[in-house]
PDB file of C-alpha atoms in Angstrom:
ATOM      1  CA  MET A 222     150.547  64.583  52.277  1.00 59.00           C
ATOM      2  CA  ALA A 223     148.752  64.895  55.763  1.00 69.00           C
ATOM      3  CA  ASN A 224     150.594  63.359  58.778  1.00 77.00           C
ATOM      4  CA  ASN A 225     147.301  60.720  60.035  1.00 81.00           C
ATOM      5  CA  LYS A 226     148.757  60.800  63.206  1.00 85.00           C
ATOM      6  CA  LYS A 227     146.099  60.725  65.764  1.00 78.00           C
ATOM      7  CA  LEU A 228     146.542  63.885  68.284  1.00 71.00           C
ATOM      8  CA  THR A 229     146.880  62.649  72.080  1.00 68.00           C
ATOM      9  CA  ILE A 230     143.634  64.212  74.081  1.00 71.00           C
ATOM     10  CA  ARG A 231     144.555  64.368  77.919  1.00 77.00           C
ATOM     11  CA  THR A 232     142.067  65.602  81.111  1.00 70.00           C
ATOM     12  CA  ALA A 233     143.478  67.351  83.963  1.00 73.00           C
ATOM     13  CA  ALA A 234     143.006  64.892  86.860  1.00 79.00           C
ATOM     14  CA  LYS A 235     141.281  67.901  89.336  1.00 76.00           C
ATOM     15  CA  PRO A 236     138.687  70.654  88.389  1.00 72.00           C
ATOM     16  CA  ALA A 237     140.193  73.924  87.398  1.00 71.00           C
ATOM     17  CA  LEU A 238     137.181  76.258  88.686  1.00 69.00           C
ATOM     18  CA  VAL A 239     135.238  74.947  91.888  1.00 72.00           C
ATOM     19  CA  ILE A 240     132.118  76.918  93.098  1.00 73.00           C
ATOM     20  CA  SER A 241     129.571  76.240  95.698  1.00 73.00           C
ATOM     21  CA  ARG A 242     126.407  77.339  97.406  1.00 75.00           C
ATOM     22  CA  PRO A 243     127.959  80.325  99.861  1.00 70.00           C
ATOM     23  CA  ALA A 244     129.216  82.107  96.864  1.00 70.00           C
ATOM     24  CA  PHE A 245     125.427  82.295  95.778  1.00 73.00           C
ATOM     25  CA  SER A 246     124.459  83.134  99.419  1.00 72.00           C
ATOM     26  CA  ALA A 247     125.274  87.385  99.152  1.00 74.00           C
ATOM     27  CA  GLU A 248     125.222  89.060  97.221  1.00 75.00           C
ATOM     28  CA  ARG A 249     127.562  91.855  98.772  1.00 83.00           C
ATOM     29  CA  LEU A 250     131.255  89.806 100.204  1.00 86.00           C
ATOM     30  CA  VAL A 251     133.688  89.323 100.107  1.00 88.00           C
ATOM     31  CA  TYR A 252     136.768  86.970  99.229  1.00 89.00           C
ATOM     32  CA  VAL A 253     139.766  85.141  99.654  1.00 89.00           C
ATOM     33  CA  ALA A 254     142.113  83.548  97.537  1.00 89.00           C
ATOM     34  CA  VAL A 255     144.478  81.128  98.417  1.00 90.00           C
ATOM     35  CA  ALA A 256     147.918  79.657  97.452  1.00 90.00           C
ATOM     36  CA  ASN A 257     148.745  76.397  97.316  1.00 91.00           C
ATOM     37  CA  LYS A 258     151.924  77.305  99.127  1.00 92.00           C
ATOM     38  CA  PRO A 259     152.698  80.002 101.640  1.00 93.00           C
ATOM     39  CA  LEU A 260     154.701  83.103 100.500  1.00 93.00           C
ATOM     40  CA  LYS A 261     156.535  85.120 101.849  1.00 93.00           C
ATOM     41  CA  TYR A 262     155.921  88.839 103.344  1.00 95.00           C
ATOM     42  CA  PRO A 263     157.790  90.474 105.827  1.00 96.00           C
ATOM     43  CA  HIS A 264     156.562  89.920 109.306  1.00 94.00           C
ATOM     44  CA  GLY A 265     155.910  85.754 108.086  1.00 94.00           C
ATOM     45  CA  ARG A 266     154.399  83.251 105.698  1.00 94.00           C
ATOM     46  CA  SER A 267     150.332  83.342 105.426  1.00 95.00           C
ATOM     47  CA  CYS A 268     149.270  81.645 101.851  1.00 93.00           C
ATOM     48  CA  ILE A 269     146.849  84.829 101.606  1.00 93.00           C
ATOM     49  CA  ALA A 270     148.338  86.356  97.953  1.00 91.00           C
ATOM     50  CA  TYR A 271     144.903  88.494  97.406  1.00 91.00           C
ATOM     51  CA  ILE A 272     141.721  89.503  99.750  1.00 92.00           C
ATOM     52  CA  GLY A 273     139.064  91.422  97.126  1.00 89.00           C
ATOM     53  CA  THR A 274     135.428  92.786  97.293  1.00 88.00           C
ATOM     54  CA  THR A 275     132.227  92.150  94.904  1.00 83.00           C
ATOM     55  CA  LYS A 276     128.292  93.402  94.550  1.00 80.00           C
ATOM     56  CA  SER A 277     128.034  90.738  92.255  1.00 77.00           C
ATOM     57  CA  GLY A 278     128.709  87.507  93.921  1.00 75.00           C
ATOM     58  CA  ALA A 279     130.472  84.500  92.427  1.00 75.00           C
ATOM     59  CA  SER A 280     130.668  85.761  88.722  1.00 77.00           C
ATOM     60  CA  ARG A 281     133.214  88.126  89.885  1.00 76.00           C
ATOM     61  CA  ILE A 282     135.146  86.359  91.949  1.00 79.00           C
ATOM     62  CA  ALA A 283     135.203  83.700  88.585  1.00 81.00           C
ATOM     63  CA  ALA A 284     137.238  87.083  86.714  1.00 83.00           C
ATOM     64  CA  SER A 285     138.892  87.897  89.484  1.00 77.00           C
ATOM     65  CA  ALA A 286     140.363  84.090  89.572  1.00 79.00           C
ATOM     66  CA  ALA A 287     141.107  84.257  86.376  1.00 83.00           C
ATOM     67  CA  ALA A 288     142.924  87.695  86.379  1.00 82.00           C
ATOM     68  CA  ARG A 289     144.846  87.498  88.840  1.00 78.00           C
ATOM     69  CA  ALA A 290     146.110  82.904  88.351  1.00 83.00           C
ATOM     70  CA  LYS A 291     149.017  83.880  85.554  1.00 84.00           C
ATOM     71  CA  ASP A 292     150.492  86.114  88.098  1.00 82.00           C
ATOM     72  CA  LEU A 293     149.886  83.243  91.198  1.00 82.00           C
ATOM     73  CA  LEU A 294     150.713  80.942  89.352  1.00 85.00           C
ATOM     74  CA  ALA A 295     154.394  82.629  87.909  1.00 85.00           C
ATOM     75  CA  LEU A 296     155.395  82.194  91.865  1.00 81.00           C
ATOM     76  CA  HIS A 297     157.780  79.257  92.485  1.00 82.00           C
ATOM     77  CA  GLY A 298     155.878  76.574  93.697  1.00 87.00           C
ATOM     78  CA  VAL A 299     152.461  77.770  93.310  1.00 89.00           C
ATOM     79  CA  THR A 300     149.931  75.458  91.987  1.00 88.00           C
ATOM     80  CA  SER A 301     146.346  76.051  92.381  1.00 87.00           C
ATOM     81  CA  LEU A 302     144.535  78.942  93.701  1.00 86.00           C
ATOM     82  CA  SER A 303     141.951  78.341  95.845  1.00 86.00           C
ATOM     83  CA  PHE A 304     139.102  80.985  96.679  1.00 85.00           C
ATOM     84  CA  HIS A 305     137.104  81.715 100.368  1.00 86.00           C
ATOM     85  CA  ILE A 306     134.249  84.144 100.337  1.00 86.00           C
ATOM     86  CA  VAL A 307     133.759  85.657 103.770  1.00 89.00           C
ATOM     87  CA  THR A 308     130.610  87.193 104.512  1.00 86.00           C
ATOM     88  CA  CYS A 309     128.826  89.748 107.388  1.00 87.00           C
ATOM     89  CA  ALA A 310     125.490  90.779 108.433  1.00 86.00           C
ATOM     90  CA  SER A 311     124.409  93.986 106.550  1.00 85.00           C
ATOM     91  CA  ARG A 312     123.557  97.308 108.300  1.00 87.00           C
ATOM     92  CA  GLN A 313     121.242 100.115 107.149  1.00 91.00           C
ATOM     93  CA  ARG A 314     123.684 102.918 105.407  1.00 92.00           C
ATOM     94  CA  VAL A 315     127.149 100.748 105.674  1.00 89.00           C
ATOM     95  CA  LYS A 316     128.504  99.398 102.700  1.00 90.00           C
ATOM     96  CA  SER A 317     129.563  96.137 105.335  1.00 89.00           C
ATOM     97  CA  TRP A 318     131.220  94.214 102.071  1.00 90.00           C
ATOM     98  CA  HIS A 319     133.497  97.549 102.113  1.00 92.00           C
ATOM     99  CA  LYS A 320     134.369  97.973 106.083  1.00 92.00           C
ATOM    100  CA  LEU A 321     135.350  93.633 106.067  1.00 93.00           C
ATOM    101  CA  GLU A 322     137.337  94.427 103.137  1.00 93.00           C
ATOM    102  CA  THR A 323     138.958  97.407 104.480  1.00 94.00           C
ATOM    103  CA  GLY A 324     139.444  95.449 108.162  1.00 94.00           C
ATOM    104  CA  LEU A 325     141.279  92.485 106.800  1.00 95.00           C
ATOM    105  CA  ILE A 326     143.669  93.884 104.244  1.00 96.00           C
ATOM    106  CA  LEU A 327     144.529  96.067 106.977  1.00 95.00           C
ATOM    107  CA  SER A 328     144.932  93.393 109.166  1.00 95.00           C
ATOM    108  CA  PHE A 329     146.875  91.762 106.769  1.00 96.00           C
ATOM    109  CA  ARG A 330     149.502  94.722 106.208  1.00 95.00           C
ATOM    110  CA  HIS A 331     149.241  94.485 110.382  1.00 95.00           C
ATOM    111  CA  MET A 332     150.297  90.467 110.875  1.00 95.00           C
ATOM    112  CA  TYR A 333     152.497  90.653 107.911  1.00 95.00           C
ATOM    113  CA  GLY A 334     154.237  93.806 106.921  1.00 95.00           C
ATOM    114  CA  THR A 335     152.129  94.388 103.768  1.00 96.00           C
ATOM    115  CA  VAL A 336     149.239  93.451 102.125  1.00 96.00           C
ATOM    116  CA  PRO A 337     148.691  90.578 100.360  1.00 93.00           C
ATOM    117  CA  ARG A 338     150.874  89.520  96.658  1.00 89.00           C
ATOM    118  CA  CYS A 339     148.108  91.178  94.660  1.00 87.00           C
ATOM    119  CA  ASN A 340     146.537  93.808  96.244  1.00 90.00           C
ATOM    120  CA  ILE A 341     146.558  97.402  95.356  1.00 89.00           C
ATOM    121  CA  LYS A 342     144.426  99.160  97.659  1.00 87.00           C
ATOM    122  CA  GLY A 343     145.594  99.220 101.577  1.00 86.00           C
ATOM    123  CA  LYS A 344     149.530  99.618 101.832  1.00 89.00           C
ATOM    124  CA  ASN A 345     148.237 103.827 102.084  1.00 89.00           C
ATOM    125  CA  GLN A 346     145.444 103.285 103.903  1.00 90.00           C
ATOM    126  CA  LYS A 347     144.881 103.989 107.416  1.00 92.00           C
ATOM    127  CA  TRP A 348     142.421 102.724 109.722  1.00 91.00           C
ATOM    128  CA  LYS A 349     138.850 104.506 109.819  1.00 93.00           C
ATOM    129  CA  ASP A 350     136.180 102.988 112.310  1.00 92.00           C
ATOM    130  CA  GLU A 351     136.420  99.007 110.404  1.00 90.00           C
ATOM    131  CA  LEU A 352     137.222  99.014 114.184  1.00 90.00           C
ATOM    132  CA  GLU A 353     133.566 100.058 115.750  1.00 91.00           C
ATOM    133  CA  TYR A 354     132.074  97.319 113.376  1.00 91.00           C
ATOM    134  CA  PHE A 355     134.321  94.270 113.824  1.00 91.00           C
ATOM    135  CA  THR A 356     137.229  93.704 116.199  1.00 92.00           C
ATOM    136  CA  ARG A 357     140.511  92.797 115.417  1.00 93.00           C
ATOM    137  CA  SER A 358     141.110  89.637 116.778  1.00 93.00           C
ATOM    138  CA  ARG A 359     137.782  88.189 114.815  1.00 94.00           C
ATOM    139  CA  LEU A 360     139.792  89.892 111.698  1.00 93.00           C
ATOM    140  CA  GLU A 361     142.225  88.500 112.408  1.00 94.00           C
ATOM    141  CA  ALA A 362     141.453  84.626 113.383  1.00 93.00           C
ATOM    142  CA  VAL A 363     139.870  84.541 109.703  1.00 93.00           C
ATOM    143  CA  LEU A 364     143.104  85.019 108.483  1.00 94.00           C
ATOM    144  CA  LYS A 365     144.691  82.705 111.107  1.00 94.00           C
ATOM    145  CA  LYS A 366     142.723  80.163 109.444  1.00 92.00           C
ATOM    146  CA  TYR A 367     143.698  80.730 105.781  1.00 85.00           C
ATOM    147  CA  GLU A 368     147.877  81.287 107.097  1.00 81.00           C
ATOM    148  CA  GLY A 369     148.918  77.856 105.847  1.00 69.00           C
TER     149      GLY A 369
END
């Protein structure tokens, strides 16, 4: 005999993913994954969990959100992630978005003692010519904006 009890339907109060216009304003950009609570690092706490780059715009950010969410949401107390976009002006024959990503990761490592929790890139990386394009104080100011 079949069970005639109806199934319960639940809806989430908050959206699972929100995409805004800045994600489509530039194809080549850097994005920062920010947790809802500060994560522990050797030299302090920061909400930044990942710094990444893309040359395919918002679709890559959504794919990264899906891929990283499982590991990040498993951390104690982390219930939500937000992805923020950081861009810079372009320059001929310079992949400026790569320079910006590297500069942010190296600045993060300098400030907090290690790269963001989900980053692999940058653990053994050295400064090259990133400081010719960006000031260290501006890179640090961008990171402090998402400090929590």
